[in-house]
């Protein structure tokens, strides 16, 4: 159990003592960086600019939700559309680690540009313990380069401030509740849908995945109340595999969507969710009826470990 009041006070002090001049804060709209933005705003007000980047890898409705929260907490913020830049840099890139590194590098380019404009000397990031532990922070071998660690260039021009780096997810939730920050139903990776379009990320792939993601999220939120366990994460993945199918009386040759639903308490380990068959059947029908170009749906029955939560 974390002492939320004490943490808020200590984090505020840390921010004030480390902040030289102005700072920009990289907010993904997730629970971690939103908590950081609220803490930073309480501690340093308009000396900090919270920046949210539309990478083109966001889910439907995400930008609007984030804007609403920023407004509610009276943050000094900027929402940037950099989707052209991010999507064009994905051309021809299929290797997951390379994708993550390029996305991380692009985030830093964007933030350095904004920092220059804003006259900031510091960059505030919502890195938490599992991010750096899994990125090989001296404790374990590198599993994946989480973008807020692995993508940082060697010589960064901004001083890094990471007040959440010793916290775990359950502690983040507790402190967020204490500050009345809306609970974000499930974590969403920094590189977004780019690590859920397996292989090369294309505009077509992103459009397919956005709709499939919306269908999966809404179906789980509507149905999971009656299940034994509400999944920790539930999402769709677009596979680069095309298979033969049949629609009406016509042969189709379409993509495959994988569904990942996993129960976990801290994202370090997890077991795949066992929903009723009927739920999966309805979900599959819904996806193949509504998402153009998809004719097959599969369900991921892999625990973590050996599988990670994300597929890339
Ligand atoms: P994995 O796939 O490593 O994911 O089992 C563990 C948790 O972290 C999320 N995740 C990320 N979060 N940047 C983030 O901020 C990333 O690059 C990233 N990759 C994975 C994932 O969704 C899960 O909650």
Tab-separated table of C-alpha atoms and ligand atoms in Angstrom:
chain	number	residue	atom	x	y	z
A	1	UNK	CA	0.000	0.000	0.000
A	2	UNK	CA	1.337	3.362	-1.008
A	3	UNK	CA	0.663	6.471	1.049
A	4	UNK	CA	-0.970	8.520	-1.738
A	5	UNK	CA	-0.977	11.862	0.077
A	6	UNK	CA	2.698	11.509	0.943
A	7	UNK	CA	3.618	10.430	-2.579
A	8	UNK	CA	1.820	13.440	-4.100
A	9	UNK	CA	3.689	15.748	-1.755
A	10	UNK	CA	7.099	14.108	-2.340
A	11	UNK	CA	6.667	13.937	-6.125
A	12	UNK	CA	5.709	17.625	-6.147
A	13	UNK	CA	8.879	18.454	-4.247
A	14	UNK	CA	10.998	16.327	-6.581
A	15	UNK	CA	9.533	18.058	-9.646
A	16	UNK	CA	10.127	21.517	-8.217
A	17	UNK	CA	13.683	20.709	-7.148
A	18	UNK	CA	14.713	19.103	-10.463
A	19	UNK	CA	12.918	21.495	-12.789
A	20	UNK	CA	15.197	24.122	-14.215
A	21	UNK	CA	13.470	26.758	-16.335
A	22	UNK	CA	10.440	25.306	-18.103
A	23	UNK	CA	9.595	21.679	-18.780
A	24	UNK	CA	7.581	19.753	-21.297
A	25	UNK	CA	5.721	16.667	-20.354
A	26	UNK	CA	5.149	13.788	-22.704
A	27	UNK	CA	1.586	12.588	-22.077
A	28	UNK	CA	0.263	9.508	-23.869
A	29	UNK	CA	-3.177	9.884	-22.316
A	30	UNK	CA	-2.619	6.717	-20.284
A	31	UNK	CA	-2.935	6.399	-16.529
A	32	UNK	CA	0.775	6.917	-15.816
A	33	UNK	CA	1.482	10.050	-17.809
A	34	UNK	CA	-1.917	11.574	-17.022
A	35	UNK	CA	-1.133	11.183	-13.330
A	36	UNK	CA	2.253	12.784	-13.960
A	37	UNK	CA	0.630	15.704	-15.827
A	38	UNK	CA	-1.760	16.371	-12.951
A	39	UNK	CA	1.066	16.116	-10.379
A	40	UNK	CA	3.286	18.430	-12.425
A	41	UNK	CA	0.494	20.935	-12.912
A	42	UNK	CA	-0.140	21.013	-9.158
A	43	UNK	CA	3.558	21.449	-8.429
A	44	UNK	CA	4.724	23.812	-11.170
A	45	UNK	CA	1.627	25.144	-12.995
A	46	UNK	CA	2.294	26.765	-16.362
A	47	UNK	CA	6.046	26.200	-16.160
A	48	UNK	CA	5.158	22.824	-17.609
A	49	UNK	CA	3.617	22.250	-21.005
A	50	UNK	CA	1.829	18.909	-21.384
A	51	UNK	CA	2.129	17.620	-24.943
A	52	UNK	CA	-0.033	14.890	-26.416
A	53	UNK	CA	0.965	13.610	-29.853
A	54	UNK	CA	-1.458	12.169	-32.355
A	55	UNK	CA	0.828	9.585	-33.953
A	56	UNK	CA	-1.806	8.168	-36.267
A	57	UNK	CA	-1.585	5.011	-34.114
A	58	UNK	CA	-4.385	6.035	-31.746
A	59	UNK	CA	-7.709	4.351	-31.176
A	60	UNK	CA	-10.961	5.920	-32.383
A	61	UNK	CA	-12.092	8.701	-30.036
A	62	UNK	CA	-8.832	8.755	-28.077
A	63	UNK	CA	-7.795	12.312	-28.865
A	64	UNK	CA	-11.182	13.691	-27.788
A	65	UNK	CA	-11.078	11.761	-24.502
A	66	UNK	CA	-7.617	13.113	-23.721
A	67	UNK	CA	-8.604	16.698	-24.529
A	68	UNK	CA	-11.563	16.379	-22.182
A	69	UNK	CA	-9.345	15.230	-19.281
A	70	UNK	CA	-6.752	17.959	-19.897
A	71	UNK	CA	-9.500	20.572	-19.869
A	72	UNK	CA	-10.997	19.160	-16.699
A	73	UNK	CA	-7.727	19.452	-14.796
A	74	UNK	CA	-6.918	22.875	-16.244
A	75	UNK	CA	-3.588	21.781	-17.717
A	76	UNK	CA	-1.359	23.925	-19.878
A	77	UNK	CA	-1.412	21.631	-22.936
A	78	UNK	CA	-0.850	21.149	-26.629
A	79	UNK	CA	-2.323	18.434	-28.861
A	80	UNK	CA	-0.170	17.904	-31.951
A	81	UNK	CA	-1.089	16.037	-35.118
A	82	UNK	CA	2.139	14.361	-36.242
A	83	UNK	CA	0.501	11.357	-37.898
A	84	UNK	CA	2.066	12.021	-41.331
A	85	UNK	CA	5.545	11.958	-39.860
A	86	UNK	CA	5.013	8.794	-37.796
A	87	UNK	CA	3.221	6.784	-40.473
A	88	UNK	CA	5.689	7.699	-43.227
A	89	UNK	CA	8.635	6.557	-41.075
A	90	UNK	CA	7.068	3.096	-40.800
A	91	UNK	CA	7.341	2.448	-44.530
A	92	UNK	CA	9.137	-0.828	-45.222
A	93	UNK	CA	9.844	-1.516	-41.524
A	94	UNK	CA	8.734	-4.933	-40.302
A	95	UNK	CA	11.017	-5.840	-37.407
A	96	UNK	CA	9.295	-5.084	-34.043
A	97	UNK	CA	12.329	-3.673	-32.239
A	98	UNK	CA	13.158	-1.456	-35.202
A	99	UNK	CA	9.562	-0.184	-35.263
A	100	UNK	CA	9.709	0.644	-31.563
A	101	UNK	CA	13.070	2.384	-31.873
A	102	UNK	CA	11.921	4.524	-34.820
A	103	UNK	CA	8.722	5.475	-33.007
A	104	UNK	CA	10.693	6.321	-29.853
A	105	UNK	CA	13.114	8.417	-31.888
A	106	UNK	CA	10.250	10.218	-33.642
A	107	UNK	CA	8.632	11.027	-30.280
A	108	UNK	CA	11.898	12.515	-29.102
A	109	UNK	CA	12.304	14.534	-32.338
A	110	UNK	CA	8.812	15.934	-31.856
A	111	UNK	CA	9.384	16.724	-28.192
A	112	UNK	CA	12.770	18.311	-28.795
A	113	UNK	CA	11.196	20.546	-31.437
A	114	UNK	CA	8.414	21.541	-29.032
A	115	UNK	CA	10.874	22.007	-26.182
A	116	UNK	CA	12.836	24.433	-28.325
A	117	UNK	CA	9.680	26.372	-29.187
A	118	UNK	CA	8.577	26.467	-25.564
A	119	UNK	CA	12.062	27.210	-24.254
A	120	UNK	CA	12.061	24.081	-22.081
A	121	UNK	CA	15.145	22.541	-20.535
A	122	UNK	CA	13.490	19.476	-19.020
A	123	UNK	CA	11.419	16.551	-20.245
A	124	UNK	CA	9.007	14.906	-17.801
A	125	UNK	CA	8.108	11.287	-18.535
A	126	UNK	CA	5.666	8.874	-16.889
A	127	UNK	CA	8.047	5.902	-16.889
A	128	UNK	CA	7.112	3.349	-14.205
A	129	UNK	CA	9.015	0.381	-12.772
A	130	UNK	CA	7.919	-2.367	-15.215
A	131	UNK	CA	8.923	-0.150	-18.183
A	132	UNK	CA	12.572	0.054	-17.271
A	133	UNK	CA	12.840	-3.387	-15.700
A	134	UNK	CA	11.593	-4.995	-18.934
A	135	UNK	CA	13.801	-2.724	-21.022
A	136	UNK	CA	16.897	-4.196	-19.407
A	137	UNK	CA	17.398	-1.587	-16.726
A	138	UNK	CA	20.296	-3.543	-15.297
A	139	UNK	CA	18.015	-6.134	-13.732
A	140	UNK	CA	16.922	-8.355	-16.581
A	141	UNK	CA	17.804	-8.911	-20.205
A	142	UNK	CA	16.050	-6.720	-22.698
A	143	UNK	CA	12.651	-8.149	-23.540
A	144	UNK	CA	11.219	-5.237	-25.471
A	145	UNK	CA	12.283	-1.652	-25.859
A	146	UNK	CA	9.403	0.183	-24.279
A	147	UNK	CA	9.474	3.413	-26.167
A	148	UNK	CA	9.823	5.671	-23.167
A	149	UNK	CA	13.157	4.055	-22.333
A	150	UNK	CA	14.647	2.203	-25.296
A	151	UNK	CA	14.047	4.910	-27.863
A	152	UNK	CA	15.959	7.663	-26.095
A	153	UNK	CA	18.969	8.778	-28.085
A	154	UNK	CA	22.338	8.665	-26.300
A	155	UNK	CA	22.761	12.402	-26.290
A	156	UNK	CA	19.435	13.898	-25.371
A	157	UNK	CA	19.270	17.638	-25.188
A	158	UNK	CA	16.715	17.650	-22.392
A	159	UNK	CA	17.112	16.872	-18.734
A	160	UNK	CA	14.919	13.903	-17.875
A	161	UNK	CA	12.586	13.949	-14.844
A	162	UNK	CA	10.773	10.689	-14.038
A	163	UNK	CA	9.025	10.934	-10.660
A	164	UNK	CA	6.991	7.705	-11.135
A	165	UNK	CA	9.896	5.402	-11.910
A	166	UNK	CA	9.637	3.300	-8.730
A	167	UNK	CA	5.885	2.763	-8.880
A	168	UNK	CA	3.906	-0.269	-10.021
A	169	UNK	CA	0.501	-0.182	-11.731
A	170	UNK	CA	-1.569	-0.806	-8.606
A	171	UNK	CA	0.143	2.126	-6.887
A	172	UNK	CA	-0.486	4.369	-9.903
A	173	UNK	CA	-4.179	3.457	-9.712
A	174	UNK	CA	-4.347	4.214	-6.008
A	175	UNK	CA	-2.728	7.625	-6.350
A	176	UNK	CA	-4.898	8.451	-9.382
A	177	UNK	CA	-8.027	7.636	-7.392
A	178	UNK	CA	-6.789	9.870	-4.591
A	179	UNK	CA	-6.491	12.745	-7.098
A	180	UNK	CA	-9.860	11.979	-8.779
A	181	UNK	CA	-8.247	11.210	-12.113
A	182	UNK	CA	-10.618	9.063	-14.197
A	183	UNK	CA	-9.605	5.429	-14.251
A	184	UNK	CA	-8.365	4.397	-17.657
A	185	UNK	CA	-9.942	1.050	-18.214
A	186	UNK	CA	-6.874	-0.636	-19.689
A	187	UNK	CA	-3.257	0.249	-20.421
A	188	UNK	CA	-2.362	1.155	-24.000
A	189	UNK	CA	1.234	0.908	-25.232
A	190	UNK	CA	3.154	4.064	-26.120
A	191	UNK	CA	3.730	3.000	-29.753
A	192	UNK	CA	-0.035	2.399	-29.926
A	193	UNK	CA	-1.629	0.454	-32.752
A	194	UNK	CA	1.720	0.345	-34.576
A	195	UNK	CA	2.741	-2.670	-32.455
A	196	UNK	CA	-0.624	-4.314	-33.088
A	197	UNK	CA	-0.406	-4.127	-36.871
A	198	UNK	CA	2.059	-6.981	-37.181
A	199	UNK	CA	4.802	-6.330	-39.710
A	200	UNK	CA	4.689	-3.203	-41.840
A	201	UNK	CA	2.288	-0.520	-40.623
A	202	UNK	CA	0.157	0.828	-43.466
A	203	UNK	CA	-2.780	3.219	-43.526
A	204	UNK	CA	-5.014	0.366	-44.692
A	205	UNK	CA	-3.860	-1.807	-41.792
A	206	UNK	CA	-4.442	0.968	-39.286
A	207	UNK	CA	-7.984	1.598	-40.554
A	208	UNK	CA	-8.849	-2.101	-40.283
A	209	UNK	CA	-7.373	-2.346	-36.802
A	210	UNK	CA	-9.058	0.819	-35.495
A	211	UNK	CA	-12.517	-0.543	-36.253
A	212	UNK	CA	-11.691	-4.048	-34.953
A	213	UNK	CA	-10.292	-2.486	-31.763
A	214	UNK	CA	-13.436	-0.436	-31.227
A	215	UNK	CA	-15.601	-3.541	-31.660
A	216	UNK	CA	-13.506	-5.599	-29.203
A	217	UNK	CA	-13.384	-2.869	-26.562
A	218	UNK	CA	-17.113	-2.138	-26.729
A	219	UNK	CA	-18.049	-5.848	-26.661
A	220	UNK	CA	-15.910	-6.516	-23.597
A	221	UNK	CA	-17.187	-3.443	-21.765
A	222	UNK	CA	-20.794	-4.454	-22.506
A	223	UNK	CA	-20.379	-8.106	-21.522
A	224	UNK	CA	-17.567	-8.612	-19.048
A	225	UNK	CA	-19.590	-7.425	-16.040
A	226	UNK	CA	-21.046	-10.916	-15.709
A	227	UNK	CA	-17.733	-12.790	-16.069
A	228	UNK	CA	-15.697	-14.120	-13.182
A	229	UNK	CA	-12.793	-11.794	-13.988
A	230	UNK	CA	-12.760	-8.547	-15.919
A	231	UNK	CA	-9.747	-8.753	-18.253
A	232	UNK	CA	-6.840	-6.413	-17.554
A	233	UNK	CA	-6.349	-5.819	-21.259
A	234	UNK	CA	-8.497	-6.703	-24.254
A	235	UNK	CA	-7.655	-5.762	-27.795
A	236	UNK	CA	-7.319	-6.763	-31.427
A	237	UNK	CA	-4.183	-7.454	-33.447
A	238	UNK	CA	-4.007	-7.381	-37.228
A	239	UNK	CA	-1.986	-10.240	-38.670
A	240	UNK	CA	-0.274	-9.954	-42.042
A	241	UNK	CA	-1.684	-13.378	-42.910
A	242	UNK	CA	-4.344	-13.655	-45.610
A	243	UNK	CA	-6.537	-16.713	-45.760
A	244	UNK	CA	-9.366	-18.021	-47.875
A	245	UNK	CA	-12.933	-17.519	-46.727
A	246	UNK	CA	-16.472	-17.325	-47.967
A	247	UNK	CA	-18.866	-14.402	-47.816
A	248	UNK	CA	-22.380	-14.887	-49.182
A	249	UNK	CA	-21.649	-17.162	-52.133
A	250	UNK	CA	-18.310	-15.573	-52.994
A	251	UNK	CA	-14.795	-16.694	-52.191
A	252	UNK	CA	-12.834	-14.129	-50.200
A	253	UNK	CA	-9.149	-13.735	-49.489
A	254	UNK	CA	-8.826	-11.576	-46.396
A	255	UNK	CA	-6.829	-10.681	-43.311
A	256	UNK	CA	-6.886	-12.289	-39.874
A	257	UNK	CA	-7.668	-10.511	-36.636
A	258	UNK	CA	-6.357	-12.008	-33.396
A	259	UNK	CA	-8.081	-11.217	-30.099
A	260	UNK	CA	-5.982	-10.871	-26.964
A	261	UNK	CA	-7.698	-10.807	-23.555
A	262	UNK	CA	-5.526	-11.230	-20.506
A	263	UNK	CA	-5.965	-11.155	-16.732
A	264	UNK	CA	-3.122	-9.577	-14.791
A	265	UNK	CA	-2.564	-7.351	-11.792
A	266	UNK	CA	0.707	-5.686	-12.740
A	267	UNK	CA	1.376	-6.525	-16.415
A	268	UNK	CA	4.455	-8.518	-15.378
A	269	UNK	CA	2.621	-11.839	-15.724
A	270	UNK	CA	-0.873	-12.850	-16.749
A	271	UNK	CA	-3.266	-15.584	-17.801
A	272	UNK	CA	-5.479	-15.469	-20.847
A	273	UNK	CA	-9.143	-14.742	-20.156
A	274	UNK	CA	-11.658	-17.579	-20.506
A	275	UNK	CA	-14.836	-15.828	-21.664
A	276	UNK	CA	-18.005	-17.729	-22.641
A	277	UNK	CA	-17.758	-19.298	-26.121
A	278	UNK	CA	-20.882	-17.437	-27.125
A	279	UNK	CA	-19.126	-14.121	-26.481
A	280	UNK	CA	-16.241	-15.096	-28.750
A	281	UNK	CA	-18.647	-16.351	-31.389
A	282	UNK	CA	-20.605	-13.078	-31.424
A	283	UNK	CA	-17.407	-11.058	-31.477
A	284	UNK	CA	-16.050	-13.026	-34.410
A	285	UNK	CA	-19.318	-12.601	-36.335
A	286	UNK	CA	-19.383	-8.906	-35.591
A	287	UNK	CA	-15.803	-8.366	-36.767
A	288	UNK	CA	-16.106	-10.386	-39.958
A	289	UNK	CA	-19.431	-8.665	-40.799
A	290	UNK	CA	-18.302	-5.124	-40.116
A	291	UNK	CA	-14.596	-4.904	-40.838
A	292	UNK	CA	-13.916	-4.868	-44.577
A	293	UNK	CA	-11.000	-7.036	-45.607
A	294	UNK	CA	-11.156	-9.371	-42.587
A	295	UNK	CA	-12.538	-12.897	-42.983
A	296	UNK	CA	-11.038	-14.741	-40.002
A	297	UNK	CA	-10.767	-14.219	-36.230
A	298	UNK	CA	-8.545	-16.208	-33.852
A	299	UNK	CA	-8.251	-16.137	-30.056
A	300	UNK	CA	-4.868	-16.000	-28.298
A	301	UNK	CA	-4.611	-18.676	-25.576
A	302	UNK	CA	-1.073	-17.829	-24.418
A	303	UNK	CA	-0.228	-16.837	-20.860
A	304	UNK	CA	2.515	-14.334	-19.946
A	305	UNK	CA	5.116	-15.797	-19.763
A	306	UNK	CA	5.864	-17.254	-22.248
A	307	UNK	CA	3.968	-14.744	-24.408
A	308	UNK	CA	4.160	-11.013	-23.743
A	309	UNK	CA	0.886	-9.098	-23.585
A	310	UNK	CA	1.497	-7.235	-26.831
A	311	UNK	CA	2.440	-9.272	-29.886
A	312	UNK	CA	5.380	-7.059	-30.791
B	1	LIG	P1	4.244	-6.693	-22.657
B	1	LIG	O1	3.792	-6.762	-24.087
B	1	LIG	O2	5.696	-6.343	-22.529
B	1	LIG	O3	3.460	-5.462	-22.025
B	1	LIG	O4	3.868	-7.906	-21.865
B	1	LIG	C1	3.397	-5.140	-20.675
B	1	LIG	C2	2.504	-3.937	-20.518
B	1	LIG	O5	3.127	-2.779	-21.078
B	1	LIG	C3	2.368	-2.274	-22.163
B	1	LIG	N1	3.345	-1.884	-23.182
B	1	LIG	C4	3.885	-0.647	-23.296
B	1	LIG	N2	3.668	0.483	-22.598
B	1	LIG	N3	5.244	1.625	-23.953
B	1	LIG	C5	4.343	1.633	-22.941
B	1	LIG	O6	4.149	2.673	-22.320
B	1	LIG	C6	5.522	0.533	-24.692
B	1	LIG	O7	6.338	0.559	-25.593
B	1	LIG	C7	4.801	-0.669	-24.338
B	1	LIG	N4	4.823	-1.921	-24.828
B	1	LIG	C8	3.929	-2.652	-24.084
B	1	LIG	C9	1.460	-3.394	-22.584
B	1	LIG	O8	0.288	-2.943	-23.237
B	1	LIG	C10	1.186	-4.052	-21.245
B	1	LIG	O9	0.236	-3.345	-20.492
